[in-house]
Amino acid sequence: MKIHEYQAKQIFARYGIPVPKGEPAFSVAEAEAAAKRLIEATGIPVVVVKAQIHAGGRGKGGGVKVAKGGVAEARKLAEQILGMQLITVQTGPEGQKVRRLYIEQGLDIDREIYLALTLDRDRRRIAVMASREGGMDIEQVAHDTPEKIHTLHIDPVIGLAPYQARKLAFALGLGAKEQMRQFTKLVDGLYKCFLAEDCSLVEINPLVVTKKGDIVALDGKMTFDDNAEIRHPEWADLRDADEEDPVELEAKKVGISYVSLDGDIGCLVNGAGLAMGTMDIILHYGGKPANFLDVGGGATQEQVKKAFQMILRSDKVKGIFVNIFGGIMRCDVVAAGIVAATKELGLSVPLVVRLEGTNVEAGRKILDESGLKIESASSMGDGAQKIVAAVKQGAAA
Amino acid sequence: MSILVNKDTRVVIQGITGEYGSQHARACLAYGTKVVAGVTPGRGGQRFEDKVPMYDTVEDAVKKEGADVSCIFVPPVGAADAIVEAADAGCRLVICITEGIPVLDMVKVRRYLEGKPTRLIGPNCPGIITPEECKIGIMPGHIHKKGHIGVLSKSGTLTYEAVGQLTALGVGQSSCVGIGGDPVAGMDFIDVLELFNEDPDTHGVIMIGEIGGGAEQKAAAWIKANMKKPVAALIAGRAAPPGKRMGHAGAIISGGKGTAAEKIEALEDAGVKVAPTPADMASTLMSLMK
């Protein structure tokens, strides 16, 4: 789960990580009032108006602007940015509507650093990554000049060792006494934050050194480990439903894992691996999957119905392929669920069903005798070919 | 022969009284697995289904019933603790079925297991089966058949798919291991491939990976240097777009890393034959076995 920059910075502050003064704003009036308060508090007429969307690349997309001329200019920029359809490298061509702003004090920046903590799957440790090349596309830096990225791994028993933090500080040119003190404290706070908040990624890009020599987090990106949601009831308040696919959110509530894709063949599968495999085989036979959908291992009749409803929500769907390998799921129960759902929802697109596992004969019989236009498949390959053919035929007709 | 478990394996099930745990404990017993004990704190002294003795701690189950392998159905928040308890009790193998364990819990558990004799399979996996001898986990037993092909996989249902295809061809399996699709887990591809490589009764291997991370690429390098037996592979997720998590916590292409194409290339370079679709896993392996 992702959160906004302003939310990440509020959390940073609790861990002693210096952030600029700022306030979130949900309207132009709020933005104007926030700018006024900031300018009064800092005595400097410069504020930054920042679009709050979950995707990165906001600056290049025109979602971050500096108002040097005080409150009136800040208001003008807020009017421009709020409500705009912000297109960045991460939003896709349709962009993301800006519904929240963050109004922040301007800083005199000397230089920009990159700092991030994330899980290194291969090493099974949390990795700290830092570079003097902050403010830029870090993936590009990693690709072109990997030697400019300094990485170290944290042993969970020891935690972040002070020598490791010092090593990074020297590598980043922050070896002078006061900067060393600020930086090591900041990295230590960031690691504590990562653990306590169950993060999977914390990224500060850029971490800036001001002209006065202070180190401040100018940006903040934080992603939580979804598996840890159960011990973080406070995440409910941080969630921004506008930033998430409504169908994916709804699916999650009923224990279904769903991801929308661009194609026209809806997939209803049990198990994440088989669900991916089903998308792959549809693609292999020349079709295009409309979604990834895993109903889970113990799907009930109700879940099967819900899954159909979600697939049919998209008017792109021109056919549905059900691919179930029943381990613990009984095929007759699944078949009854499919029949009930198709009848109730008045399904009008072709449906191909492949069932395997316990009570498979009984399951196929239920489908065959339902009187519905359900095509049965003998294997995954057979089913994929049948649904691709049916959808092509529908398109030609 | 087989790897890791056989007819003599003595299993303790942690979380045996939960809905999920009890359902699968029954299925394992029905398959013939020696489930010698259950553990649910507070239920010590009682019996599961009037048969299997229950204990408050894994240590008691190991001491009193000689359990050597633990299978965990404990809910996510307590599962890491359950793994540590099983390791401390001296279980040589711990199979964690639980889905949804916080990643940072697993980082600590993996660190804790370093240097200890306990092996971990999972979490978020279907378990392990040596057909017609011992089933530990949630896989449907009846699709398996005793034989000489090893199956290892990050995905539960794709394992069933592979096994189903093999059995339909009349080809049996030595052992089938689901290692799970979480970003931080226990035994990886290489750990299991090493065992299959040394097992005289395993003549060929099907390995099922998926997008995300670098485990398949590492396994490919290991296979190239060490594997004496034919390997067929499948990488699930060719059709998955970058940046979208596909069900498994680990199945995500991020920063252009962990794509199916990258993994398939590494495997083919190692002499592994990659199945063109998930429907061709068994036939792809059999084409190497002639």
Coordinates of C-alpha atoms in Angstrom, one line a residue, chain A residues 119-126 139 154-157 194-196 198-199 225-228 230-231 245 248 257 259-261 270-281 283-285 289 292 294 297 323 325-328 354 357-358 379-381, chain B residues 20 23-24 77 100-105 107-108 110-111 114 138 140 142-143 154-155 157-158 160-161 164 182-186 188 210-215 218 235-241 244-252 255 276-279:
Chain A
L119 CA 14.0 -5.2 1.0
D120 CA 16.7 -7.0 -0.9
R121 CA 15.0 -10.3 -1.7
D122 CA 18.2 -12.1 -2.8
R123 CA 20.1 -11.2 0.4
R124 CA 17.0 -11.5 2.6
R125 CA 18.0 -8.2 4.3
I126 CA 16.9 -4.6 4.4
E139 CA 17.1 3.7 -12.1
I154 CA 21.4 -4.5 7.7
D155 CA 21.6 -7.5 9.9
P156 CA 18.3 -7.7 11.8
V157 CA 20.1 -8.8 15.0
F194 CA 11.0 1.2 8.3
L195 CA 10.7 -1.5 11.0
A196 CA 8.0 0.0 13.2
D198 CA 6.3 -2.3 8.4
C199 CA 7.5 -0.6 5.2
D225 CA 3.9 -4.3 3.3
D226 CA 0.3 -5.3 2.7
N227 CA 0.8 -8.5 4.8
A228 CA 1.3 -6.4 7.9
I230 CA -3.5 -6.6 10.3
R231 CA -1.2 -5.0 12.9
D245 CA -8.4 0.8 -8.7
E248 CA -9.2 -4.2 -7.1
S257 CA -7.0 -11.0 -5.8
V259 CA -5.7 -6.8 -11.3
S260 CA -7.3 -5.1 -14.4
L261 CA -5.5 -5.5 -17.7
N270 CA -7.8 -20.4 -8.4
G271 CA -4.3 -19.8 -7.2
A272 CA -1.9 -16.9 -8.2
G273 CA 0.5 -19.0 -10.2
L274 CA -2.3 -20.7 -12.2
A275 CA -3.9 -17.3 -12.7
M276 CA -0.7 -15.9 -14.2
G277 CA -0.3 -19.1 -16.2
T278 CA -3.8 -18.6 -17.6
M279 CA -3.1 -15.1 -18.7
D280 CA 0.1 -16.4 -20.4
I281 CA -1.6 -19.2 -22.2
L283 CA -1.7 -14.6 -24.9
H284 CA 0.2 -17.6 -26.4
Y285 CA -2.9 -18.6 -28.4
P289 CA -6.5 -11.3 -20.9
F292 CA -5.7 -11.4 -13.4
D294 CA -7.3 -15.4 -8.1
G297 CA -7.9 -21.8 -2.5
N323 CA -9.7 -22.4 -15.1
F325 CA -7.7 -26.9 -10.5
G326 CA -9.5 -28.0 -7.4
G327 CA -7.2 -29.0 -4.6
I328 CA -9.4 -28.4 -1.7
R354 CA -12.0 -26.0 -17.4
G357 CA -9.6 -32.0 -9.3
T358 CA -11.9 -33.6 -6.8
S379 CA -7.4 -29.2 -20.3
M380 CA -6.0 -25.8 -19.8
G381 CA -4.6 -25.7 -23.4
Chain B
Y20 CA -7.9 -24.8 8.0
Q23 CA -9.4 -29.8 7.6
H24 CA -5.9 -30.5 6.2
V77 CA 0.7 -12.8 12.9
G100 CA 0.3 -13.5 4.4
I101 CA 3.2 -13.4 7.0
P102 CA 4.7 -9.8 7.2
V103 CA 7.9 -9.7 5.3
L104 CA 9.9 -8.2 8.1
D105 CA 8.9 -11.2 10.3
V107 CA 13.6 -11.4 7.5
K108 CA 14.1 -12.1 11.2
R110 CA 15.6 -16.4 8.1
R111 CA 18.3 -14.8 10.1
E114 CA 21.1 -19.3 9.9
I138 CA -2.7 -28.8 1.3
P140 CA -4.8 -32.9 -3.5
H142 CA -5.2 -38.2 -5.4
I143 CA -3.6 -36.5 -8.5
K154 CA 6.8 -21.3 -6.3
S155 CA 3.1 -21.7 -7.1
T157 CA -1.9 -24.6 -8.3
L158 CA 0.7 -24.7 -11.0
Y160 CA -1.0 -29.4 -9.2
E161 CA -1.2 -28.6 -12.9
G164 CA -1.8 -33.7 -13.1
D182 CA 6.9 -14.9 -0.9
P183 CA 9.8 -12.5 -1.2
V184 CA 11.6 -14.0 1.8
A185 CA 11.1 -17.7 2.3
G186 CA 12.9 -20.8 3.3
D188 CA 15.0 -21.9 -2.5
E210 CA 7.4 -16.9 -11.8
I211 CA 8.1 -13.2 -12.4
G212 CA 9.8 -11.1 -9.7
G213 CA 13.2 -11.3 -8.0
G214 CA 16.3 -13.2 -9.1
A215 CA 15.8 -16.8 -7.7
K218 CA 20.5 -18.0 -9.7
I235 CA 8.0 -19.2 -15.8
A236 CA 4.6 -17.8 -15.1
G237 CA 3.8 -14.2 -15.7
R238 CA 4.9 -13.5 -19.3
A239 CA 1.6 -11.6 -19.8
A240 CA 2.0 -9.6 -16.6
P241 CA 2.6 -5.8 -16.8
K244 CA 1.5 -4.8 -10.7
R245 CA 1.7 -7.4 -8.0
M246 CA 0.2 -10.7 -9.3
G247 CA -1.3 -12.2 -6.2
H248 CA 1.9 -13.5 -4.7
A249 CA 3.8 -10.9 -2.7
G250 CA 6.9 -11.7 -4.7
A251 CA 5.3 -11.7 -8.1
I252 CA 6.0 -8.2 -9.3
G255 CA 12.5 -1.5 -12.0
P276 CA 5.9 -22.8 -24.1
T277 CA 2.7 -22.8 -22.1
P278 CA 1.7 -24.0 -18.6
A279 CA -0.2 -26.8 -20.4

